[in-house]
Coordinates of C-alpha atoms in Angstrom, one line a residue:
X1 CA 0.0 0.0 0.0
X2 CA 1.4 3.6 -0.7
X3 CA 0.7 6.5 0.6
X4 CA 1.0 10.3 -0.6
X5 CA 0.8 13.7 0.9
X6 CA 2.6 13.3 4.9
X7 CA 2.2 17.2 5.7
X8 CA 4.4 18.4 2.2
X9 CA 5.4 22.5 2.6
X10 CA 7.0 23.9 -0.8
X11 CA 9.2 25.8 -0.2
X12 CA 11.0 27.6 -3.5
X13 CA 11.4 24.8 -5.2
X14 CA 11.5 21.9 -2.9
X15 CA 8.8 20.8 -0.8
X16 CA 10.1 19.4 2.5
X17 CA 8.4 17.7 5.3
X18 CA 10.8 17.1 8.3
X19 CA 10.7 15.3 11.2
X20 CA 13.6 14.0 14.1
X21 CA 15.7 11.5 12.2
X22 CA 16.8 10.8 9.0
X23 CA 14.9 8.4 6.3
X24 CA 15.0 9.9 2.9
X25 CA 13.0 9.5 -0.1
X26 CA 13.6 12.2 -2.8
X27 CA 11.2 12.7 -5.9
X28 CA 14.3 12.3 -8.4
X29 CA 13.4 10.1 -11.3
X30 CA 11.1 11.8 -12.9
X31 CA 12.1 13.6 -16.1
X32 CA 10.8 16.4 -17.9
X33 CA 11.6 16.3 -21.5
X34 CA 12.9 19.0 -23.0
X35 CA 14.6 22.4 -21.2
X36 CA 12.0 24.5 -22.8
X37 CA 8.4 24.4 -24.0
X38 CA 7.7 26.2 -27.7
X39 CA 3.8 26.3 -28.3
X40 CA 2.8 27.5 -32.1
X41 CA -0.4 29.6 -31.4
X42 CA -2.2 27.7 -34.5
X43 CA -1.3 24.6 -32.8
X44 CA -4.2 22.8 -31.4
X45 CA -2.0 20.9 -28.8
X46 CA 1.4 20.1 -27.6
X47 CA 2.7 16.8 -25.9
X48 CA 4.9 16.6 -23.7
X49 CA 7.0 13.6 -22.3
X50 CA 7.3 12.8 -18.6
X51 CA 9.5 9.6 -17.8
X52 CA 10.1 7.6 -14.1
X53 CA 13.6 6.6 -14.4
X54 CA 13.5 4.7 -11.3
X55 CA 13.6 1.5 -10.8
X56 CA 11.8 1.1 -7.4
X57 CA 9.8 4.5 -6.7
X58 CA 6.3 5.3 -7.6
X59 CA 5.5 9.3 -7.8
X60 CA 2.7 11.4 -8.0
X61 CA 2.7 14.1 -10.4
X62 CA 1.1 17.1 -10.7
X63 CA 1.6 19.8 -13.5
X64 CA 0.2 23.7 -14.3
X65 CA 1.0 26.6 -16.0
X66 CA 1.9 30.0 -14.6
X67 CA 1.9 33.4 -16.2
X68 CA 5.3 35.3 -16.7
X69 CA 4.4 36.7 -13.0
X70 CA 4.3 33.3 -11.8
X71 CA 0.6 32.8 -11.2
X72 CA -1.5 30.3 -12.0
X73 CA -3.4 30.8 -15.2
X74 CA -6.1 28.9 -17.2
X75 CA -4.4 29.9 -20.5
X76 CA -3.4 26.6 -20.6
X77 CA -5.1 23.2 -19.8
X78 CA -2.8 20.7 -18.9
X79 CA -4.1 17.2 -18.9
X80 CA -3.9 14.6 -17.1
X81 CA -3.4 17.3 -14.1
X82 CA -2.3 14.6 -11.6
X83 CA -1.3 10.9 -12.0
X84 CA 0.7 8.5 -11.0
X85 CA 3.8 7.7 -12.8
X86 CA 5.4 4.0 -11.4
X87 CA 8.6 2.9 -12.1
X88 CA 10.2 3.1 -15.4
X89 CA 6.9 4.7 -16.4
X90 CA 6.8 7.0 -19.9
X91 CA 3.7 9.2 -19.4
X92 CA 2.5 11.9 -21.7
X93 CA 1.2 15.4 -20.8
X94 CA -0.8 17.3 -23.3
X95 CA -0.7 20.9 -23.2
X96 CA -3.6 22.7 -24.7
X97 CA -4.2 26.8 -25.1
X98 CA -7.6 28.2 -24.5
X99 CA -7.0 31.5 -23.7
X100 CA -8.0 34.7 -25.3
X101 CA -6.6 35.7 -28.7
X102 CA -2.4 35.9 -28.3
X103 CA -0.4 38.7 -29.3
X104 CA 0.4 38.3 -33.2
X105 CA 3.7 40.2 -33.1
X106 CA 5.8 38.5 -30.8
X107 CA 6.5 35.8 -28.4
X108 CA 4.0 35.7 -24.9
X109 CA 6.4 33.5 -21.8
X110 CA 4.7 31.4 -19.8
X111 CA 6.5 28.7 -17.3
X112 CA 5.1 24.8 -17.0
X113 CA 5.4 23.5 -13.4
X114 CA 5.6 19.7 -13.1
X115 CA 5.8 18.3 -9.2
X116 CA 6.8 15.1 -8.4
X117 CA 6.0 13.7 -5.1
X118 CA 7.4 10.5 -3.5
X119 CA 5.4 7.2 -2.5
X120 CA 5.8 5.8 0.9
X121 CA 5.1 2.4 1.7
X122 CA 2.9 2.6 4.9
X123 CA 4.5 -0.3 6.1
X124 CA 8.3 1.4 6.0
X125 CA 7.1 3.8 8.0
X126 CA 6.4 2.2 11.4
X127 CA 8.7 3.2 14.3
X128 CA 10.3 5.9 11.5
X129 CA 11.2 9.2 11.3
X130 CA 11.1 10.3 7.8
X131 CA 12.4 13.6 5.6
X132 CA 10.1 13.6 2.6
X133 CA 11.1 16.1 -0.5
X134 CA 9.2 16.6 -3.7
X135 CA 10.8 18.5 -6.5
X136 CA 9.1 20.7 -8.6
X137 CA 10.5 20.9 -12.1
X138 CA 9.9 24.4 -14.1
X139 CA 10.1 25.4 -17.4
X140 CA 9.9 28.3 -19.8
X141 CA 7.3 28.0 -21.5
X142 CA 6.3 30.5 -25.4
X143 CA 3.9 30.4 -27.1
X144 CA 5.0 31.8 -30.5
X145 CA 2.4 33.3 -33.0
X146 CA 2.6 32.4 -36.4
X147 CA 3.9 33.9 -39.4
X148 CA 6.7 36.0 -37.4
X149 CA 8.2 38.0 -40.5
X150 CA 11.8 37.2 -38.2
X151 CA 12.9 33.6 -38.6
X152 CA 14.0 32.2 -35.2
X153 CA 18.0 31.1 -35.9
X154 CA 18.0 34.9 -37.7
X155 CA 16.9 36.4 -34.1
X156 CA 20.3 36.4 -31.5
X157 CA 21.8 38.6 -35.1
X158 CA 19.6 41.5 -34.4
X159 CA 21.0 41.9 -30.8
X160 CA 22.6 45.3 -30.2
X161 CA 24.7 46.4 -27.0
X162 CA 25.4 50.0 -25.9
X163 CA 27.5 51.6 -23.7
X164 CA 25.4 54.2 -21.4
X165 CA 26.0 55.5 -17.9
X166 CA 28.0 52.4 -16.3
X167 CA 25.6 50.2 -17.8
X168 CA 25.6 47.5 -20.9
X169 CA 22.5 48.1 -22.2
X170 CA 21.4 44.8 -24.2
X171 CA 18.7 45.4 -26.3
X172 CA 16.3 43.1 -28.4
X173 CA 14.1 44.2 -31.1
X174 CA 12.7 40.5 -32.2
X175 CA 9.8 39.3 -31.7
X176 CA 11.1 36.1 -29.4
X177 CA 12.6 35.7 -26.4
X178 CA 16.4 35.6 -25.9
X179 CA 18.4 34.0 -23.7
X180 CA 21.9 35.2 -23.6
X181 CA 24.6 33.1 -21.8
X182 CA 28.9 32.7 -21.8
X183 CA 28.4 36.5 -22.3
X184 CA 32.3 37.5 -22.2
X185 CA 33.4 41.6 -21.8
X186 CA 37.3 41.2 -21.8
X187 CA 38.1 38.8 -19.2
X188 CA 34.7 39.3 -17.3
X189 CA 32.1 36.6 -17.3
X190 CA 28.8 38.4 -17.4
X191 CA 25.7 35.6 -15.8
X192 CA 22.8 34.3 -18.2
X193 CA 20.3 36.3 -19.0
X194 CA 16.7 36.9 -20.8
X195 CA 15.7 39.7 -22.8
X196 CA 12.2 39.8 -23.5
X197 CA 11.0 40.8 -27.2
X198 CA 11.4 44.4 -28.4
X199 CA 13.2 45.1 -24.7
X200 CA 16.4 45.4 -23.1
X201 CA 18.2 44.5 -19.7
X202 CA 21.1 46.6 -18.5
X203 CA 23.7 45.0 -17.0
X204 CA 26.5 47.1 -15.2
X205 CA 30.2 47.3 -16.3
X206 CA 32.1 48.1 -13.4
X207 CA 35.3 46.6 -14.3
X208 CA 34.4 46.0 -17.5
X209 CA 37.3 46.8 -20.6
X210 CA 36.6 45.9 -23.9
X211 CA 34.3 47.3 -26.6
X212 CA 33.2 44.4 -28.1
X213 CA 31.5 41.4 -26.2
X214 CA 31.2 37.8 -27.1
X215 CA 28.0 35.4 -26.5
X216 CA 26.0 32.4 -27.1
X217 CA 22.1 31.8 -26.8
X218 CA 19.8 29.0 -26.4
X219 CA 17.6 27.8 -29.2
X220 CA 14.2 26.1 -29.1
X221 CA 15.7 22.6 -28.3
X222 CA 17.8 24.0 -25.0
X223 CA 21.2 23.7 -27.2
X224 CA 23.5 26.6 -27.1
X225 CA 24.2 28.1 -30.2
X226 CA 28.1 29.2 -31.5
X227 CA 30.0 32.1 -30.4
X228 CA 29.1 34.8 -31.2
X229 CA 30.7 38.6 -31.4
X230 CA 29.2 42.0 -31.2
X231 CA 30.7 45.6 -31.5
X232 CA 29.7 47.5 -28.1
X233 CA 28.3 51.0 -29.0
X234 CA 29.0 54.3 -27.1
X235 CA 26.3 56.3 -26.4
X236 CA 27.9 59.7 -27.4
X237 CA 27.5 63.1 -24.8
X238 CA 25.0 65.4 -25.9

């Protein structure tokens, strides 16, 4: 007999449930496929692949979809919502938009939430004190409109970065979401970063030297793309 549930309290993005001693049983094997989640708009629905990779655990799993301000939104229908995925299980999730009419000009984010929450065996647990942690896997999640003018792989091209009062200014004027990483100023190692469509992030260069800069970004399969180099501008005084 299994049981699920024993008080869980997410927390970020684990969910722990502690007690005096120190059983463990961690919500590990299950897989998300994929890094990130690319939704046509014209597409009627989109499947995605949820695998157990253990060999002994049974999980429960529970998915939904948050808005880029991380609430929950019915934009999306994800279905089945909750099931149980036993050991070397492959399960399927279908993803399905019913919201309003999207934007037609550029990408709209969205993040898919998948938690997994271990199985106890109400017999193990007798004379036990237990730690119990569910992971929650997230993802980005776009839903891209059709007939962008901008092909996809032509988008990280169209970056432009500018010099302007101690700050890199990083600008995007496509239609998609980018995400920047390796960024490289000189020696400096600048973190990843996301710049949403027809925006910018600015990024400061204190001990920056250099007027160029050197990048990668990640494409719609999660796969960084090659290097990449890009004159840095200097906004002149007016």
């Amino acid at each position: 007999m299994h049981i699920y549930g024993l008080r869980i309290k997410l927390q970020a993005l684990l969910a722990v449930t502690t007690f005096a001693f120190s059983l463990s049983v961690s919500a590990n094997g299950i897989t998300v496929g994929g890094t990130r989640i690319v939704y046509p708009a014209e597409q009627k629905v989109r499947t995605i692949s949820v695998s157990n990779s253990s060999k002994h655990s049974t999980f429960l799993v529970q998915s939904w979809v948050e808005d880029a301000l991380g609430k929950r939104t019915h934009d999306f229908v994800v279905t089945p919502p909750l099931y149980s995925s036993g050991p070397g299980d492959e399960n399927t999730v279908r993803l399905i938009y019913v919201g309003g009419h999207p934007a037609t000009d550029h990408e709209e984010l969205y993040y898919f939430n998948s938690k997994a929450i271990p199985s106890i065996d109400k017999d193990s647990l007798q004379g036990k004190n237990m730690l119990l942690i569910a992971t929650v896997t997230r993802l980005k999640l776009f839903l891209r409109p059709h007939g962008l003018k901008l092909a996809v792989d032509q988008a990280p091209s169209k970056l432009t970065f500018e010099q302007n009062n101690g700050n890199l200014i990083i600008r995007n004027p496509t239609p998609y979401y980018l995400t920047l990483c390796g960024m490289k100023v000189g020696s400096t190692e600048l973190e990843t970063l996301m710049v949403a469509p027809n925006g910018s992030e600015a990024v400061p260069m204190k001990g920056m030297a250099g007027d160029s800069i050197t990048f990668h970004t990640i494409n719609d399969y999660g796969a960084t793309t090659p290097e990449q180099r890009s004159s840095i501008l200097k906004k002149s005084l007016q």
